[in-house]
Coordinates of C-alpha atoms and ligand atoms in Angstrom, one line a residue:
X9 CA 27.1 4.4 10.4
X10 CA 27.3 4.4 14.2
X11 CA 24.0 5.8 15.5
X12 CA 23.7 7.7 18.7
X13 CA 20.6 8.1 20.9
X14 CA 20.9 11.9 21.3
X15 CA 18.9 14.8 20.1
X16 CA 22.1 16.4 18.6
X17 CA 22.8 13.3 16.6
X18 CA 19.2 13.0 15.3
X19 CA 19.4 16.7 14.3
X20 CA 22.6 16.0 12.5
X21 CA 20.8 13.2 10.5
X22 CA 18.0 15.6 9.7
X23 CA 20.5 18.2 8.5
X24 CA 22.0 15.7 6.1
X25 CA 18.6 14.5 4.8
X26 CA 17.9 15.7 1.3
X27 CA 14.1 15.1 1.9
X28 CA 13.9 17.1 5.1
X29 CA 12.0 20.0 3.5
X30 CA 9.2 17.7 2.4
X31 CA 8.0 17.6 6.0
X32 CA 6.8 21.2 5.5
X33 CA 4.7 20.1 2.6
X34 CA 2.3 18.1 4.7
X35 CA -0.3 19.0 7.3
X36 CA 0.5 17.5 10.7
X37 CA -2.3 17.0 13.3
X38 CA -1.8 18.7 16.6
X39 CA -2.4 17.2 20.1
X40 CA -2.5 19.7 23.0
X41 CA -1.1 22.4 20.6
X42 CA 1.9 20.3 19.7
X43 CA 2.7 18.7 16.3
X44 CA 2.3 14.9 16.7
X45 CA 4.9 12.2 16.0
X46 CA 3.0 10.5 13.2
X47 CA 3.6 6.7 12.8
X48 CA 0.4 5.8 11.0
X49 CA 1.3 6.6 7.4
X50 CA 0.7 2.8 6.9
X51 CA -3.0 3.4 7.7
X52 CA -3.7 7.0 6.5
X53 CA -0.9 9.1 5.0
X54 CA -0.9 12.8 6.0
X55 CA -2.4 15.4 3.7
X56 CA -0.1 17.1 1.3
X57 CA -0.6 20.9 1.4
X58 CA -1.0 21.1 -2.3
X59 CA -4.0 18.7 -2.2
X60 CA -6.4 21.5 -1.4
X61 CA -5.6 23.4 -4.5
X62 CA -6.3 20.4 -6.7
X63 CA -9.7 19.8 -5.1
X64 CA -10.5 23.5 -5.3
X65 CA -9.7 23.5 -9.0
X66 CA -12.3 20.8 -9.6
X67 CA -14.9 22.5 -7.5
X68 CA -14.3 25.8 -9.3
X69 CA -14.5 24.2 -12.7
X70 CA -17.7 22.6 -11.7
X71 CA -19.0 25.9 -10.4
X72 CA -18.1 27.8 -13.6
X73 CA -18.5 25.2 -16.3
X74 CA -21.1 22.7 -15.1
X75 CA -21.2 19.8 -17.4
X76 CA -18.8 21.5 -19.8
X77 CA -16.1 20.7 -17.3
X78 CA -16.0 17.1 -18.7
X79 CA -14.3 18.4 -21.8
X80 CA -13.4 22.1 -21.2
X81 CA -11.9 22.2 -17.7
X82 CA -8.1 22.8 -17.6
X83 CA -7.8 19.2 -16.6
X84 CA -10.9 17.8 -18.3
X85 CA -12.8 15.3 -16.2
X86 CA -13.6 12.7 -18.8
X87 CA -10.0 11.4 -18.9
X88 CA -8.8 12.9 -15.6
X89 CA -7.7 9.4 -14.4
X90 CA -5.2 9.2 -17.3
X91 CA -3.1 11.8 -15.6
X92 CA -2.4 9.5 -12.7
X93 CA -1.3 6.5 -14.8
X94 CA 2.1 7.7 -15.8
X95 CA 3.5 8.8 -12.4
X96 CA 1.9 5.8 -10.7
X97 CA 3.5 3.5 -13.3
X98 CA 6.9 4.7 -12.1
X99 CA 6.0 4.1 -8.4
X100 CA 5.0 0.4 -9.2
X101 CA 7.5 -0.3 -11.9
X102 CA 5.0 -0.7 -14.8
X103 CA 4.4 0.6 -18.2
X104 CA 1.8 3.5 -18.2
X105 CA -0.7 1.4 -20.2
X106 CA -0.5 -1.3 -17.5
X107 CA -1.9 1.0 -14.8
X108 CA -5.4 2.3 -14.2
X109 CA -7.0 4.1 -11.2
X110 CA -10.6 3.2 -10.3
X111 CA -12.9 2.1 -7.6
X112 CA -11.5 1.0 -4.2
X113 CA -9.1 -1.8 -3.4
X114 CA -11.3 -4.7 -2.4
X115 CA -13.6 -4.0 -5.3
X116 CA -10.7 -4.0 -7.7
X117 CA -9.4 -7.3 -6.3
X118 CA -12.8 -8.8 -7.0
X119 CA -12.6 -7.4 -10.6
X120 CA -9.1 -8.8 -11.0
X121 CA -10.3 -12.2 -9.8
X122 CA -13.1 -12.2 -12.3
X123 CA -10.4 -12.0 -15.0
X124 CA -7.6 -14.0 -13.5
X125 CA -9.1 -16.6 -11.2
X126 CA -10.8 -19.0 -13.6
X127 CA -10.7 -22.3 -11.9
X128 CA -11.1 -25.6 -13.7
X129 CA -11.7 -29.0 -12.2
X130 CA -8.0 -29.7 -12.1
X131 CA -6.5 -26.2 -11.5
X132 CA -8.6 -24.4 -8.9
X133 CA -6.4 -23.7 -5.8
X134 CA -5.5 -20.3 -4.4
X135 CA -2.3 -19.8 -2.4
X136 CA -2.3 -17.0 0.1
X137 CA -0.6 -16.1 3.4
X138 CA -2.1 -17.3 6.7
X139 CA -4.0 -14.5 8.5
X140 CA -4.1 -12.3 5.4
X141 CA -5.8 -8.9 5.8
X142 CA -9.5 -9.7 6.6
X143 CA -10.9 -8.1 3.4
X144 CA -8.6 -10.3 1.3
X145 CA -9.8 -13.4 3.2
X146 CA -13.4 -12.5 2.7
X147 CA -13.0 -11.8 -1.0
X148 CA -11.1 -15.0 -1.7
X149 CA -13.6 -17.0 0.2
X150 CA -16.6 -15.4 -1.6
X151 CA -14.9 -15.8 -5.0
X152 CA -14.4 -19.5 -4.4
X153 CA -18.0 -19.9 -3.3
X154 CA -19.1 -17.8 -6.4
X155 CA -17.5 -20.6 -8.5
X156 CA -19.5 -23.2 -6.6
X157 CA -16.5 -24.5 -4.7
X158 CA -15.6 -25.1 -1.1
X159 CA -13.1 -22.5 0.3
X160 CA -11.7 -25.2 2.7
X161 CA -10.6 -27.2 -0.3
X162 CA -9.6 -24.4 -2.7
X163 CA -7.7 -22.0 -0.4
X164 CA -4.3 -23.0 0.8
X165 CA -2.4 -20.8 3.4
X166 CA 1.3 -20.6 3.8
X167 CA 1.9 -20.7 7.5
X168 CA 4.6 -19.2 9.7
X169 CA 6.8 -21.7 11.4
X170 CA 6.1 -22.5 15.1
X171 CA 7.7 -19.8 17.3
X172 CA 8.5 -17.5 14.3
X173 CA 6.8 -14.3 13.4
X174 CA 7.4 -14.2 9.7
X175 CA 6.9 -16.3 6.5
X176 CA 9.9 -18.0 4.9
X177 CA 10.2 -17.6 1.2
X178 CA 11.3 -21.3 1.0
X179 CA 8.0 -22.3 2.6
X180 CA 6.1 -20.3 0.0
X181 CA 8.1 -21.9 -2.8
X182 CA 7.6 -25.4 -1.3
X183 CA 3.8 -24.9 -1.2
X184 CA 3.8 -23.7 -4.8
X185 CA 5.8 -26.7 -5.9
X186 CA 3.5 -29.0 -3.9
X187 CA 0.3 -27.6 -5.4
X188 CA 1.8 -27.6 -8.9
X189 CA -0.8 -28.1 -11.6
X190 CA -3.6 -27.6 -9.0
X191 CA -2.5 -24.1 -8.4
X192 CA -4.7 -21.5 -10.2
X193 CA -3.6 -18.4 -8.4
X194 CA -1.1 -17.0 -5.9
X195 CA -2.4 -13.9 -4.2
X196 CA -0.5 -12.5 -1.3
X197 CA -0.1 -9.1 0.4
X198 CA 3.3 -7.8 -0.9
X199 CA 4.0 -6.2 2.5
X200 CA 2.1 -7.8 5.3
X201 CA -0.1 -5.4 7.3
X202 CA 0.6 -7.0 10.6
X203 CA 4.3 -7.8 10.9
X204 CA 5.5 -5.4 8.2
X205 CA 7.3 -8.2 6.2
X206 CA 8.1 -7.5 2.6
X207 CA 7.7 -10.8 0.6
X208 CA 10.2 -11.7 -2.1
X209 CA 7.8 -10.8 -4.8
X210 CA 10.2 -11.4 -7.7
X211 CA 11.1 -15.0 -6.6
X212 CA 7.6 -16.0 -5.6
X213 CA 6.1 -14.6 -8.9
X214 CA 8.7 -16.6 -10.9
X215 CA 7.9 -19.8 -9.0
X216 CA 4.1 -19.3 -9.4
X217 CA 4.5 -18.7 -13.1
X218 CA 6.7 -21.7 -13.4
X219 CA 3.9 -24.0 -12.4
X220 CA 1.4 -22.3 -14.7
X221 CA -0.5 -20.3 -12.1
X222 CA -1.6 -16.6 -12.2
X223 CA 0.3 -14.4 -9.7
X224 CA -1.3 -11.3 -8.3
X225 CA -0.3 -9.0 -5.4
X226 CA -2.2 -6.9 -3.0
X227 CA 0.1 -3.9 -2.7
X228 CA -1.9 -1.9 0.0
X229 CA 1.2 -1.8 2.3
X230 CA 3.8 -2.0 -0.5
X231 CA 3.0 0.8 -2.9
X232 CA 4.9 4.0 -2.1
X233 CA 6.9 2.0 0.5
X234 CA 9.1 -0.5 -1.2
X235 CA 10.7 -0.8 -4.6
X236 CA 8.4 -2.5 -7.1
X237 CA 9.1 -3.8 -10.6
X238 CA 5.8 -5.4 -11.5
X239 CA 6.4 -5.5 -15.2
X240 CA 9.9 -6.9 -15.0
X241 CA 8.8 -9.5 -12.4
X242 CA 6.1 -10.6 -14.9
X243 CA 3.4 -10.2 -12.3
X244 CA -0.1 -10.9 -13.8
X245 CA -2.0 -8.3 -11.9
X246 CA -1.9 -6.2 -8.7
X247 CA -4.1 -3.7 -6.9
X248 CA -3.5 -1.2 -4.1
X249 CA -5.2 1.5 -2.2
X250 CA -3.8 5.0 -2.2
X251 CA -4.6 6.3 1.2
X252 CA -1.8 4.6 3.1
X253 CA 1.8 5.5 2.0
X254 CA 0.4 7.2 -1.1
X255 CA -1.2 10.0 0.9
X256 CA -4.2 10.4 -1.3
X257 CA -6.9 10.9 1.4
X258 CA -9.4 8.7 3.3
X259 CA -10.9 5.8 1.5
X260 CA -9.5 7.0 -1.8
X261 CA -9.3 5.3 -5.1
X262 CA -7.4 2.2 -5.9
X263 CA -4.8 1.5 -8.6
X264 CA -4.5 -1.6 -10.6
X265 CA -1.7 -3.2 -12.6
X266 CA -2.6 -5.5 -15.4
X267 CA 0.4 -7.0 -17.3
X268 CA 0.7 -5.9 -20.9
X269 CA 0.4 -9.5 -22.1
X270 CA -3.2 -9.6 -20.8
X271 CA -4.2 -6.3 -22.6
X272 CA -6.3 -6.6 -25.7
X273 CA -7.0 -10.3 -25.1
X274 CA -10.6 -11.0 -26.0
X275 CA -10.8 -14.4 -24.3
X276 CA -10.2 -12.9 -20.8
X277 CA -13.5 -12.4 -19.0
X278 CA -14.1 -9.1 -17.5
X279 CA -17.0 -7.1 -16.0
X280 CA -17.5 -4.2 -18.3
X281 CA -18.8 -0.7 -18.3
X282 CA -18.8 2.3 -20.6
X283 CA -15.5 3.8 -19.4
X284 CA -13.7 0.6 -20.6
X285 CA -14.7 1.1 -24.1
X286 CA -12.6 3.0 -26.7
X287 CA -12.5 6.7 -26.0
X288 CA -12.9 7.6 -29.7
X289 CA -16.3 5.9 -30.0
X290 CA -17.5 5.9 -26.4
X291 CA -20.0 8.7 -26.9
X292 CA -21.5 7.2 -30.0
X293 CA -23.3 5.1 -27.4
X294 CA -23.0 2.0 -29.5
X295 CA -24.2 -1.3 -28.1
X296 CA -20.9 -3.0 -28.8
X297 CA -18.1 -2.9 -26.3
X298 CA -14.7 -2.1 -27.8
X299 CA -12.1 -2.5 -25.1
X300 CA -9.5 0.1 -24.5
X301 CA -6.1 -1.3 -25.3
X302 CA -4.8 -0.4 -21.8
X303 CA -5.6 -1.4 -18.3
X304 CA -8.4 1.2 -18.6
X305 CA -10.5 -1.6 -20.3
X306 CA -11.3 -2.7 -16.8
X307 CA -12.8 0.7 -15.9
X308 CA -16.5 0.4 -15.4
X309 CA -17.6 3.9 -14.4
X310 CA -16.6 7.4 -15.2
X311 CA -13.8 8.5 -12.8
X312 CA -14.6 10.0 -9.4
X313 CA -12.8 13.3 -10.2
X314 CA -13.1 14.9 -6.8
X315 CA -11.4 11.9 -5.2
X316 CA -8.7 11.7 -7.8
X317 CA -7.7 15.3 -7.4
X318 CA -5.8 14.9 -4.1
X319 CA -4.4 11.6 -5.4
X320 CA -3.0 13.5 -8.4
X321 CA -1.6 16.1 -6.1
X322 CA 0.2 13.5 -4.0
X323 CA 1.6 11.8 -7.1
X324 CA 3.2 15.1 -8.1
X325 CA 5.3 14.8 -4.9
X326 CA 6.2 11.2 -5.7
X327 CA 7.2 12.3 -9.2
X328 CA 9.4 15.0 -7.8
X329 CA 11.2 12.8 -5.2
X330 CA 11.2 9.4 -6.9
X331 CA 11.0 6.0 -5.2
X332 CA 14.8 5.6 -5.0
X333 CA 15.2 8.6 -2.7
X334 CA 12.2 7.7 -0.6
X335 CA 13.4 4.1 -0.2
X336 CA 16.9 5.3 0.7
X337 CA 15.6 7.5 3.5
X338 CA 13.1 4.9 4.6
X339 CA 15.9 2.4 5.2
X340 CA 17.9 4.8 7.3
X341 CA 15.0 6.2 9.4
X342 CA 13.7 2.7 10.1
X343 CA 17.2 1.5 11.1
X344 CA 17.5 4.5 13.4
X345 CA 14.1 3.8 15.0
X346 CA 15.2 0.2 15.5
X347 CA 18.4 1.4 17.1
X348 CA 16.4 3.8 19.4
X349 CA 14.2 0.9 20.5
X350 CA 17.2 -1.2 21.4
X351 CA 18.8 1.7 23.3
X352 CA 15.7 2.5 25.3
X353 CA 15.2 -1.2 26.1
X354 CA 18.7 -1.3 27.6
X355 CA 18.1 1.9 29.6
X356 CA 14.9 0.6 31.2
X357 CA 16.1 -3.0 31.5
X358 CA 13.3 -4.3 29.3
X359 CA 12.8 -5.5 25.8
X360 CA 10.9 -4.4 22.8
X361 CA 10.8 -7.3 20.4
X362 CA 10.7 -6.2 16.8
X363 CA 8.8 -9.0 15.0
X364 CA 9.4 -7.4 11.6
X365 CA 12.0 -9.3 9.6
X366 CA 14.9 -7.4 7.8
X367 CA 13.0 -7.8 4.5
X368 CA 10.6 -5.0 5.3
X369 CA 9.3 -1.6 4.4
X370 CA 8.6 1.3 6.6
X371 CA 6.8 -0.5 9.4
X372 CA 8.2 -2.0 12.6
X373 CA 5.8 -4.1 14.5
X374 CA 6.9 -4.2 18.2
X375 CA 5.7 -7.0 20.4
X376 CA 5.5 -5.6 23.9
X377 CA 6.5 -7.9 26.8
X378 CA 5.3 -7.0 30.3
X379 CA 3.7 -3.8 29.0
X380 CA 0.6 -3.3 27.2
X381 CA -2.2 -1.1 26.1
X382 CA -1.6 1.4 28.9
X383 CA 1.9 2.2 27.6
X384 CA 0.4 2.7 24.2
X385 CA -2.3 5.0 25.6
X386 CA 0.3 7.0 27.5
X387 CA 2.2 7.5 24.2
X388 CA -1.0 8.6 22.4
X389 CA -1.6 11.1 25.2
X390 CA 1.9 12.5 24.6
X391 CA 1.2 13.1 21.0
X392 CA 2.5 9.9 19.4
X393 CA 0.0 8.6 16.8
X394 CA 0.7 4.9 16.4
X395 CA -1.4 1.9 15.9
X396 CA -2.3 -0.9 18.3
X397 CA -3.1 -4.5 17.3
X398 CA -4.4 -7.1 19.7
X399 CA -3.1 -8.8 21.6
X400 CA 0.0 -6.6 22.2
X401 CA 1.6 -5.4 19.1
X402 CA 2.4 -1.7 18.4
X403 CA 2.9 -0.8 14.8
X404 CA 5.3 2.1 14.1
X405 CA 5.6 3.4 10.5
X406 CA 7.8 6.4 10.1
X407 CA 6.9 7.5 6.6
X408 CA 10.1 9.0 5.0
X409 CA 8.2 11.8 3.2
X410 CA 7.3 13.6 6.4
X411 CA 8.9 12.0 9.5
X412 CA 12.2 13.3 10.9
X413 CA 15.0 11.6 12.7
X414 CA 14.4 13.9 15.6
X415 CA 10.9 12.4 15.8
X416 CA 12.5 9.0 16.3
X417 CA 14.7 10.4 19.2
X418 CA 11.7 12.2 20.8
X419 CA 9.6 9.0 20.5
X420 CA 12.4 7.1 22.3
X421 CA 12.3 9.6 25.2
X422 CA 8.6 9.3 25.5
X423 CA 8.7 5.5 25.4
X424 CA 11.3 5.6 28.2
X425 CA 9.1 7.8 30.3
X426 CA 6.1 5.6 29.6
X427 CA 7.9 2.4 30.7
X428 CA 9.5 4.0 33.8
X429 CA 6.1 5.4 34.8
X430 CA 4.6 1.9 34.6
X431 CA 7.4 0.2 36.5
X432 CA 7.0 2.6 39.4
Ligands
PLP513 C1 -5.7 -1.5 3.8 C2 -5.9 -2.8 3.1 C3 -7.1 -3.1 2.4 C4 -8.2 -2.1 2.4 O1 -9.1 -2.3 1.4 P1 -10.2 -1.2 1.0 O2 -11.0 -1.9 0.0 O3 -9.5 0.0 0.5 O4 -11.1 -0.9 2.2 C5 -7.2 -4.3 1.8 N1 -6.2 -5.2 1.8 C6 -5.0 -5.0 2.5 C7 -3.9 -6.0 2.6 C8 -4.9 -3.8 3.2 O5 -3.8 -3.5 3.9

């Protein structure tokens, strides 16, 4: 399709968009009385309007039923988390029993490493991407030290090539081959938070498995954003937060995927708590832990029901729309945004370098040349909520659930104003 940088054309794309009405199902922040252009669904997704009712329901059950809500609420609390597993499994391409919702992301990655990073003298290395999200670096480092080893020896990073802004799959595969029998674990962010790159998870997982390593993915920026097939790819484990593209609310609970082949395996170590033991006998309060036969065996505490309520609400929307439709719109709207950036660059005689490779999700990371923070601040003042990363990268993520093509056009016009103003 030949795009045009006009309001009429953008409106035409919106009119043809099957998902256009979903925009009305989210609350948009306002700046100076105007609805913002929201580019930070990669950081905190907007609130679905139905979320409030789900939270109110829990509050009301608590008010009316007290402790009886555990078993007698309309959606009983004791197994509230189980309602999330099925729709989530579809989002990540898993079997429902492979998915659980609990804790928060960094905590869950630690719990996954307890089970799936079991270094031996010979096989102890971890492969990750260079400049991984800080929390991932800290947790890998501390896990290695926990096992009494030196992170400098155990952690190997795949680097970007000089002058390039992305990782090459062939370089990841080469490192895996090089490490071979020393490689205990591959753990990479499926979609990188900084440059927006989507890794070739299927190919990398296959290569990691081929040398006998465990392969896990941090899907913080991937879930609800790109197509995932965790089960079919034979991924060992994965974890993600839900407040980015999943729109579940600030700091909300994390999901985990544990491959079916690891379920019901007694020899896998695990940190255990009472919500991981069999439902049928849990309240007999026996001293023996009998693990659930699902990923719920990794659950330690009873579920944070008030937090899960808006997550469940959001999953209802994912269930309605489906990942295929979301991914379809995401590809078009991101391509349109990229086109707008090119057009505006021509008009102002400058350049906006998109450092995000074509294998990507929703986010475009734009390296600004000759402009900087003041352009970003101008845009924010005009009601564009985007994200700034030092030294001079602007991250733009038009989430397909609630962003419109006209937003992209309007953004282009504001960007042009901002640059021309600076050049004066
Ligand atoms: C957002 C993000 C996190 C956040 O972790 P929390 O434990 O939820 O605070 C971790 N890792 C990556 C790659 C992220 O993008």
